[in-house]
MMTF fields as JSON, N, C-alpha, C and O atoms, coordinates in Angstrom:
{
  "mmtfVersion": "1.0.0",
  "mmtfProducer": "UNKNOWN",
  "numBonds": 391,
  "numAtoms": 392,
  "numGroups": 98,
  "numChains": 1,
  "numModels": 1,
  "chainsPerModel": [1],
  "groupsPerChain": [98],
  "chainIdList": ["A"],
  "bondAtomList": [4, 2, 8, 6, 12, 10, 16, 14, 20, 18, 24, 22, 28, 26, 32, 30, 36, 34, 40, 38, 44, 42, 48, 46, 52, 50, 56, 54, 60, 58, 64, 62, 68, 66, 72, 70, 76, 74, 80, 78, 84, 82, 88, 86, 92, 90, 96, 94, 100, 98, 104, 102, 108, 106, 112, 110, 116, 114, 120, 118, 124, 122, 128, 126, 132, 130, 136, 134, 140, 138, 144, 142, 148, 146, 152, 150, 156, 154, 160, 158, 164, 162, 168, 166, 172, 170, 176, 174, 180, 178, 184, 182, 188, 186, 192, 190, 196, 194, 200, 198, 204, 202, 208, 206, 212, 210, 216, 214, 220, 218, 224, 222, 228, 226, 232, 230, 236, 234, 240, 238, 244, 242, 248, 246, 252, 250, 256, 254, 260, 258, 264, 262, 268, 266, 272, 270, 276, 274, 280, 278, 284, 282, 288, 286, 292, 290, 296, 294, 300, 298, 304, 302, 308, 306, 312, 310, 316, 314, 320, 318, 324, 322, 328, 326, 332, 330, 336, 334, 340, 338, 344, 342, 348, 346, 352, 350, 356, 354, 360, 358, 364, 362, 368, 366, 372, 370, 376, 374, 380, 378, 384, 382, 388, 386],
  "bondOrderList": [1, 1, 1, 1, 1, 1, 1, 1, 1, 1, 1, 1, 1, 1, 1, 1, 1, 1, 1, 1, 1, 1, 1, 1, 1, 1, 1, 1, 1, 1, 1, 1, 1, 1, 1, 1, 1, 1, 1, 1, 1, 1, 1, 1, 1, 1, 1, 1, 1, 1, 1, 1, 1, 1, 1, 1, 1, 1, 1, 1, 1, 1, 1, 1, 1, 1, 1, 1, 1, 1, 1, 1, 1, 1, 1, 1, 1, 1, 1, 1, 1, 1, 1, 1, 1, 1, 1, 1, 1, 1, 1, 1, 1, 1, 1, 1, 1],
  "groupList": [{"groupName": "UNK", "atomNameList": ["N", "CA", "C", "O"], "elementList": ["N", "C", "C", "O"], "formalChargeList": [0, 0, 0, 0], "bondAtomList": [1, 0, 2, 1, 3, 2], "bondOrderList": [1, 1, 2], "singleLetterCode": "X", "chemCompType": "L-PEPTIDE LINKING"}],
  "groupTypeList": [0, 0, 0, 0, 0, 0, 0, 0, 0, 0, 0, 0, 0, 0, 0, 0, 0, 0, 0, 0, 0, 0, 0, 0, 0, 0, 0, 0, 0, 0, 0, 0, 0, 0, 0, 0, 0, 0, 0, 0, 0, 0, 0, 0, 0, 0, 0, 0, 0, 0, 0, 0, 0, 0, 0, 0, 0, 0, 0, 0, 0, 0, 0, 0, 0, 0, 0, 0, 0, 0, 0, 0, 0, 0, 0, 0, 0, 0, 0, 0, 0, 0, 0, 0, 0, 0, 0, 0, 0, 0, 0, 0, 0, 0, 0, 0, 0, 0],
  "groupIdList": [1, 2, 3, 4, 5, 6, 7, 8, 9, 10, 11, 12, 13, 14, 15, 16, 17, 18, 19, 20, 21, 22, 23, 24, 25, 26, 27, 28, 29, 30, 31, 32, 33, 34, 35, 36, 37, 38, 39, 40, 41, 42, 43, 44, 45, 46, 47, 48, 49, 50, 51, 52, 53, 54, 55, 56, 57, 58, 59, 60, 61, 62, 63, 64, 65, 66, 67, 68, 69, 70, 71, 72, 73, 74, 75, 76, 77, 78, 79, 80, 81, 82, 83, 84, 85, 86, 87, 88, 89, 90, 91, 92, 93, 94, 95, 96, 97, 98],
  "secStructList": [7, 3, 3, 7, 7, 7, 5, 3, 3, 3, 7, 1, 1, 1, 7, 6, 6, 4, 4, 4, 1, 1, 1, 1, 3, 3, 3, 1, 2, 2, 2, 2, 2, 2, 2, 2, 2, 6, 6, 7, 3, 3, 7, 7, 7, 7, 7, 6, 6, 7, 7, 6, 6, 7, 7, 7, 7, 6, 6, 7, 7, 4, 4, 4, 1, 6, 6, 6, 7, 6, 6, 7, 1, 1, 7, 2, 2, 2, 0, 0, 0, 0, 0, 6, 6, 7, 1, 7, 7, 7, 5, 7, 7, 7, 3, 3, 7, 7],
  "xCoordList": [-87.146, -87.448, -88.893, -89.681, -89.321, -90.655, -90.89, -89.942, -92.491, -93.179, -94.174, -94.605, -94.582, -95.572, -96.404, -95.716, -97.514, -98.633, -99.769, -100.877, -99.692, -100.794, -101.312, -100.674, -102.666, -103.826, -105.445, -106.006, -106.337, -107.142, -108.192, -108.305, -108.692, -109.751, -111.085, -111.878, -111.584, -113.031, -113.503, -113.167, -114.538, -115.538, -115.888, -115.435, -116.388, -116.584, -117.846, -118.003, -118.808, -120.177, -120.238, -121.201, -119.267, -119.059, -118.426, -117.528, -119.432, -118.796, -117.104, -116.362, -117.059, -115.645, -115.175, -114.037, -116.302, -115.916, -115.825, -115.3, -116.224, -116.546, -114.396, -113.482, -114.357, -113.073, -112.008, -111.192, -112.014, -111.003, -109.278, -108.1, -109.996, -108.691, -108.632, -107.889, -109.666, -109.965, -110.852, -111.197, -111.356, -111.912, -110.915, -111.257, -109.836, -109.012, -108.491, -107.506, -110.027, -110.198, -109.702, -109.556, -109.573, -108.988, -109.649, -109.572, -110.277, -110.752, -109.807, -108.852, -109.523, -108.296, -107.68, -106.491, -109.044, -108.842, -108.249, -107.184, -108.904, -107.681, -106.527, -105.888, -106.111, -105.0, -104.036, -102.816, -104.45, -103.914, -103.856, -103.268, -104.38, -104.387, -103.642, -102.867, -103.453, -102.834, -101.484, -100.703, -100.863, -99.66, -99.461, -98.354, -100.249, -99.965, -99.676, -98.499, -100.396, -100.533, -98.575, -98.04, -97.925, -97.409, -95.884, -94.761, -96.181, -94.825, -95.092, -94.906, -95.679, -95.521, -96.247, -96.919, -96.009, -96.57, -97.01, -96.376, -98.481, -99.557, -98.965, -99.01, -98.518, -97.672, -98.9, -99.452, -99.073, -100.062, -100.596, -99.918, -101.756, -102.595, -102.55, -102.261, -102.733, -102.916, -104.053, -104.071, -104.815, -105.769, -105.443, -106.344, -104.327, -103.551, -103.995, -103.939, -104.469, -104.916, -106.218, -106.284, -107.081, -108.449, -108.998, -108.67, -110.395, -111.325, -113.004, -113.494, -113.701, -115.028, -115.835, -116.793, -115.691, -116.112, -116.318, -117.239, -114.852, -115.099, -116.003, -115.55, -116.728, -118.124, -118.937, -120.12, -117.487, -118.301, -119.106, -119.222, -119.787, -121.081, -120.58, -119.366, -121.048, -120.401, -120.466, -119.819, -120.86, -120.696, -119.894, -119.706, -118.776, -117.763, -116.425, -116.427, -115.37, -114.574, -113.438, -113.715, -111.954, -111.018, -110.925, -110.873, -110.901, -110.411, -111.409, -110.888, -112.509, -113.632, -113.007, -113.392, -112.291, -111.952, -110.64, -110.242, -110.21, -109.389, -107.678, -107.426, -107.278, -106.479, -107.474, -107.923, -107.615, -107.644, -109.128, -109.421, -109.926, -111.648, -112.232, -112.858, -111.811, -111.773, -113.463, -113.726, -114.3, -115.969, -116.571, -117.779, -115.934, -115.917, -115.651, -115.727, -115.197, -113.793, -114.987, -115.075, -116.058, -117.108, -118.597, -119.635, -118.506, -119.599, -119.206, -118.354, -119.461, -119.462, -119.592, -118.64, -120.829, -121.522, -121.023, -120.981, -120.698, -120.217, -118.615, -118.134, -118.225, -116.711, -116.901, -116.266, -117.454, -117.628, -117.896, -117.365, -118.656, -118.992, -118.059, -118.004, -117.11, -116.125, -114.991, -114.172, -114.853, -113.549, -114.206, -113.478, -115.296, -115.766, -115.757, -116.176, -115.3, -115.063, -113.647, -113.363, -112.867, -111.196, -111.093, -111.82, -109.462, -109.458, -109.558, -109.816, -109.331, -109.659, -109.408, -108.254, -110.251, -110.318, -109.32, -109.464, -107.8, -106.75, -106.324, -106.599, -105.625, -105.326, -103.791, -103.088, -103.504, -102.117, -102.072, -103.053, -100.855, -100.767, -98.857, -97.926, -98.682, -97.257, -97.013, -97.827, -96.249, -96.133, -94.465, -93.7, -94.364, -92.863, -92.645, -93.397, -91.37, -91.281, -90.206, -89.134, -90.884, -89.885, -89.159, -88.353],
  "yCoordList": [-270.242, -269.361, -269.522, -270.179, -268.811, -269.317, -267.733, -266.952, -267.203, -265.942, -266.27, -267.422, -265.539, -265.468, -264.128, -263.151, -264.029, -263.324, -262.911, -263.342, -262.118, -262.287, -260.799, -259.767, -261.139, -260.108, -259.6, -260.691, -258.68, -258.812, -259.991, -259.806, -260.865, -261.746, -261.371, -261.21, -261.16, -261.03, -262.511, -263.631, -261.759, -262.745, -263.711, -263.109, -264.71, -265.626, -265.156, -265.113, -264.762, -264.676, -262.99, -262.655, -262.163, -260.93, -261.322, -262.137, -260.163, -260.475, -259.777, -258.942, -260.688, -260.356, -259.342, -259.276, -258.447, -257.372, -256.366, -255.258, -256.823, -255.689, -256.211, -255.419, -257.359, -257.906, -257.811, -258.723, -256.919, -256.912, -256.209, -256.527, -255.084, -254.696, -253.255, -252.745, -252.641, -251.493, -251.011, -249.829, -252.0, -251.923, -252.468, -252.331, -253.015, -253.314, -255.068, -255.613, -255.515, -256.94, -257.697, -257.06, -258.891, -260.01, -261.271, -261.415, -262.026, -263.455, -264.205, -263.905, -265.444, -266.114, -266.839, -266.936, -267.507, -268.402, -267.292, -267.605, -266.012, -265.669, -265.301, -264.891, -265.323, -264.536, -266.053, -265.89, -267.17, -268.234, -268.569, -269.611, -267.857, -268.409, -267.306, -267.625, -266.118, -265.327, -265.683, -265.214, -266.22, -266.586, -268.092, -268.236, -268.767, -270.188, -269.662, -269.835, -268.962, -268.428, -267.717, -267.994, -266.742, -266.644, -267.677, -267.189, -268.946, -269.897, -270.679, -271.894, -269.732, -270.008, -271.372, -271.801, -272.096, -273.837, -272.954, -272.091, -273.257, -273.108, -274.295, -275.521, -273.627, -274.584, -274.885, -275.935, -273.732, -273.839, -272.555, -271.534, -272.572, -271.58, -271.38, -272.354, -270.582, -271.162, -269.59, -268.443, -270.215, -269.012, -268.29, -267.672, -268.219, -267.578, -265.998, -265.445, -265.474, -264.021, -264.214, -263.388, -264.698, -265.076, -264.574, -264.648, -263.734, -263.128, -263.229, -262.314, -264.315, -264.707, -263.419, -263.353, -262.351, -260.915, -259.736, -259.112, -260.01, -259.171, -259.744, -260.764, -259.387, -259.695, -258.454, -258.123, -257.733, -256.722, -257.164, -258.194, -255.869, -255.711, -255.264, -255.115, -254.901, -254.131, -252.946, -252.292, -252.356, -250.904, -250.55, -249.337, -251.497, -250.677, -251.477, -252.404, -251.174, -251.097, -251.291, -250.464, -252.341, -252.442, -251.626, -251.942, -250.09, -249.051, -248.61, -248.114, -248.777, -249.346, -249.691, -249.02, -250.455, -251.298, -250.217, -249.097, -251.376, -250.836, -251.122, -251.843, -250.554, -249.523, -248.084, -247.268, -247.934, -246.588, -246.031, -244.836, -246.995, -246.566, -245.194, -244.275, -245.389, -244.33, -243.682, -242.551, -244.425, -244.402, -244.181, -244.379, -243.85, -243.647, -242.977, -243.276, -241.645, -241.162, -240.337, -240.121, -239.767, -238.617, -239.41, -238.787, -240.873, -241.768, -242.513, -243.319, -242.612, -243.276, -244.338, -245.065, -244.906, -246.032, -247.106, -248.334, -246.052, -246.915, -247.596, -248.729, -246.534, -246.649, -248.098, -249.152, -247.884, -249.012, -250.384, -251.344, -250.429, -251.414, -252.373, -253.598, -250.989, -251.508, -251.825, -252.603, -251.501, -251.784, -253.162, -254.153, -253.249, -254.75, -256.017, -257.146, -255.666, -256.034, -257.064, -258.262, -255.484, -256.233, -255.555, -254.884, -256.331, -255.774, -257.025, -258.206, -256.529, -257.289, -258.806, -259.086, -259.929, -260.998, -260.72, -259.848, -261.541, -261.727, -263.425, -264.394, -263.403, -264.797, -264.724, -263.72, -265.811, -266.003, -266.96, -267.69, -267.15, -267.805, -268.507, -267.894, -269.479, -269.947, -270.139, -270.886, -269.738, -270.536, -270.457, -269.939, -271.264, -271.7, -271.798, -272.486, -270.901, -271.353, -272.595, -272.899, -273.034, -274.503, -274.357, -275.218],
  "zCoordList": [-32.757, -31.669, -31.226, -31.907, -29.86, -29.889, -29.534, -29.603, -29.067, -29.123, -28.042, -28.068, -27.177, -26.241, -26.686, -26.98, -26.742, -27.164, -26.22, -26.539, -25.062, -24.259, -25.021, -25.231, -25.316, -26.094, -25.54, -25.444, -25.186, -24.937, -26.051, -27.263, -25.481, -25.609, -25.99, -25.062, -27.424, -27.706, -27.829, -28.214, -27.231, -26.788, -28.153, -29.127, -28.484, -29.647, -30.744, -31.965, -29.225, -30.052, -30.719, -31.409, -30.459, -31.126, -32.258, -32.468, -33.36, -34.419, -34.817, -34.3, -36.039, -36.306, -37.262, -37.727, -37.545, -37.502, -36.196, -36.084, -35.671, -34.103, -33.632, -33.404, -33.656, -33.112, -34.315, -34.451, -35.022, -35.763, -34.685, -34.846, -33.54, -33.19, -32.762, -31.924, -33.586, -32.794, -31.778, -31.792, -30.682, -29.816, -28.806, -27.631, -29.018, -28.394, -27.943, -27.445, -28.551, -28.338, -30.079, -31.123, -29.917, -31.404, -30.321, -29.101, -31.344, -31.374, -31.157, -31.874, -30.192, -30.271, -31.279, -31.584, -31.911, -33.105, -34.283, -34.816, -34.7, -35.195, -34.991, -35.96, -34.106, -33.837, -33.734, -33.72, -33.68, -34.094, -35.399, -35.687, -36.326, -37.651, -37.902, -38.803, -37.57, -38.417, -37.897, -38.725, -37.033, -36.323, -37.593, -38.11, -37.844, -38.362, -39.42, -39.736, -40.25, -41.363, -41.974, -43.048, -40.754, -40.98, -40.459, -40.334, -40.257, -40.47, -39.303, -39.249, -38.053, -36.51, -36.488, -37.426, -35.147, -34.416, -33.605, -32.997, -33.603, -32.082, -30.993, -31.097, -30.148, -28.754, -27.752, -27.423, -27.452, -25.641, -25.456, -25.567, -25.185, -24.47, -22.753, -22.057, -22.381, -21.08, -20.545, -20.991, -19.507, -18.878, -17.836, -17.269, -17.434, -16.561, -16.15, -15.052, -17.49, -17.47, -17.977, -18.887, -17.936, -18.112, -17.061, -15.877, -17.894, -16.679, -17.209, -17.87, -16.87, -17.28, -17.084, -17.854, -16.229, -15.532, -17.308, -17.836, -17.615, -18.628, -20.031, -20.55, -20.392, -21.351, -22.116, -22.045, -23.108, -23.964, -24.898, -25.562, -24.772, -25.737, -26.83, -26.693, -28.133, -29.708, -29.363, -30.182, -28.654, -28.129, -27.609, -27.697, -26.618, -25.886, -26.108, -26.918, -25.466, -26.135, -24.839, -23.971, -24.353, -23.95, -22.875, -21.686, -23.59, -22.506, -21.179, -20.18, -21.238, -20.36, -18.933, -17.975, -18.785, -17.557, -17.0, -17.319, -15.883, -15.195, -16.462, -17.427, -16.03, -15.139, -16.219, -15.414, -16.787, -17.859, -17.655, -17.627, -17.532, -17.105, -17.74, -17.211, -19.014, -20.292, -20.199, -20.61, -19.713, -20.262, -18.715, -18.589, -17.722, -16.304, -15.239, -14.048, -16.005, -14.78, -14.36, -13.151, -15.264, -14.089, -13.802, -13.58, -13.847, -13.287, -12.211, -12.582, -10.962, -9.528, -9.636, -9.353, -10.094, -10.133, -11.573, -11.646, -12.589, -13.929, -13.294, -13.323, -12.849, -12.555, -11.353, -11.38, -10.852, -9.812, -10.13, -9.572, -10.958, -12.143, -12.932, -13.04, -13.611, -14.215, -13.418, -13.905, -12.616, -11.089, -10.805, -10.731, -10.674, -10.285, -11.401, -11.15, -12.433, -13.572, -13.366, -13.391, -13.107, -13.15, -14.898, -15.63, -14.996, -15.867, -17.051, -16.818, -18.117, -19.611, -19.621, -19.296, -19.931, -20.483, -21.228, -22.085, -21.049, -21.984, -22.301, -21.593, -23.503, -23.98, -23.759, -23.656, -23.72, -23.367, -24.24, -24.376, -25.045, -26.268, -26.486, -25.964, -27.103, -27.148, -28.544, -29.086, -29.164, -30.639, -30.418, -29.604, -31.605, -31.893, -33.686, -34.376, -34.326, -35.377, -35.562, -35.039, -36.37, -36.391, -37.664, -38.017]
}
């Protein structure tokens, strides 16, 4: 069978504790190893949902952006910010168990 995985995208140079999952973001490379790890073939990536715009800091966190703009709803200017954002840097991912 195969699995498609599209995930929010932390950034590389954040650490990996900040990207463990509760900020809403996972590192791609792990989230490929923990897929290999458990039996799965890394197939294809693709950037389809890729957004160079989104670029958190260790301070904030997924829900930030659009649609939910969790850190925004009584700031004008933040909210505007993050609307100009778009929403989350995501990975799109293919594996296959063989």
């Amino acid at each position: 069978g195969v699995i498609g995985v599209v995930q929010h995208r932390a950034p590389m140079e954040n650490s990996d504790k900040w990207a463990e999952g509760d900020n809403g973001y996972l590192k791609q490379d792990q989230v490929i190893a923990a897929f290999e790890a458990a039996g799965f073939e890394f197939v294809a990536a693709s950037e389809i949902n890729a957004n160079a715009k989104d670029r958190p800091s260790e301070e904030e966190f997924v829900w930030r952006l659009p649609p939910i703009l969790g850190t925004s709803k009584d700031d004008a200017a933040l909210k505007a910010e993050m609307i100009e954002i778009g929403e989350s840097d995501r990975m799109t991912l293919l594996f296959r168990k063989p």
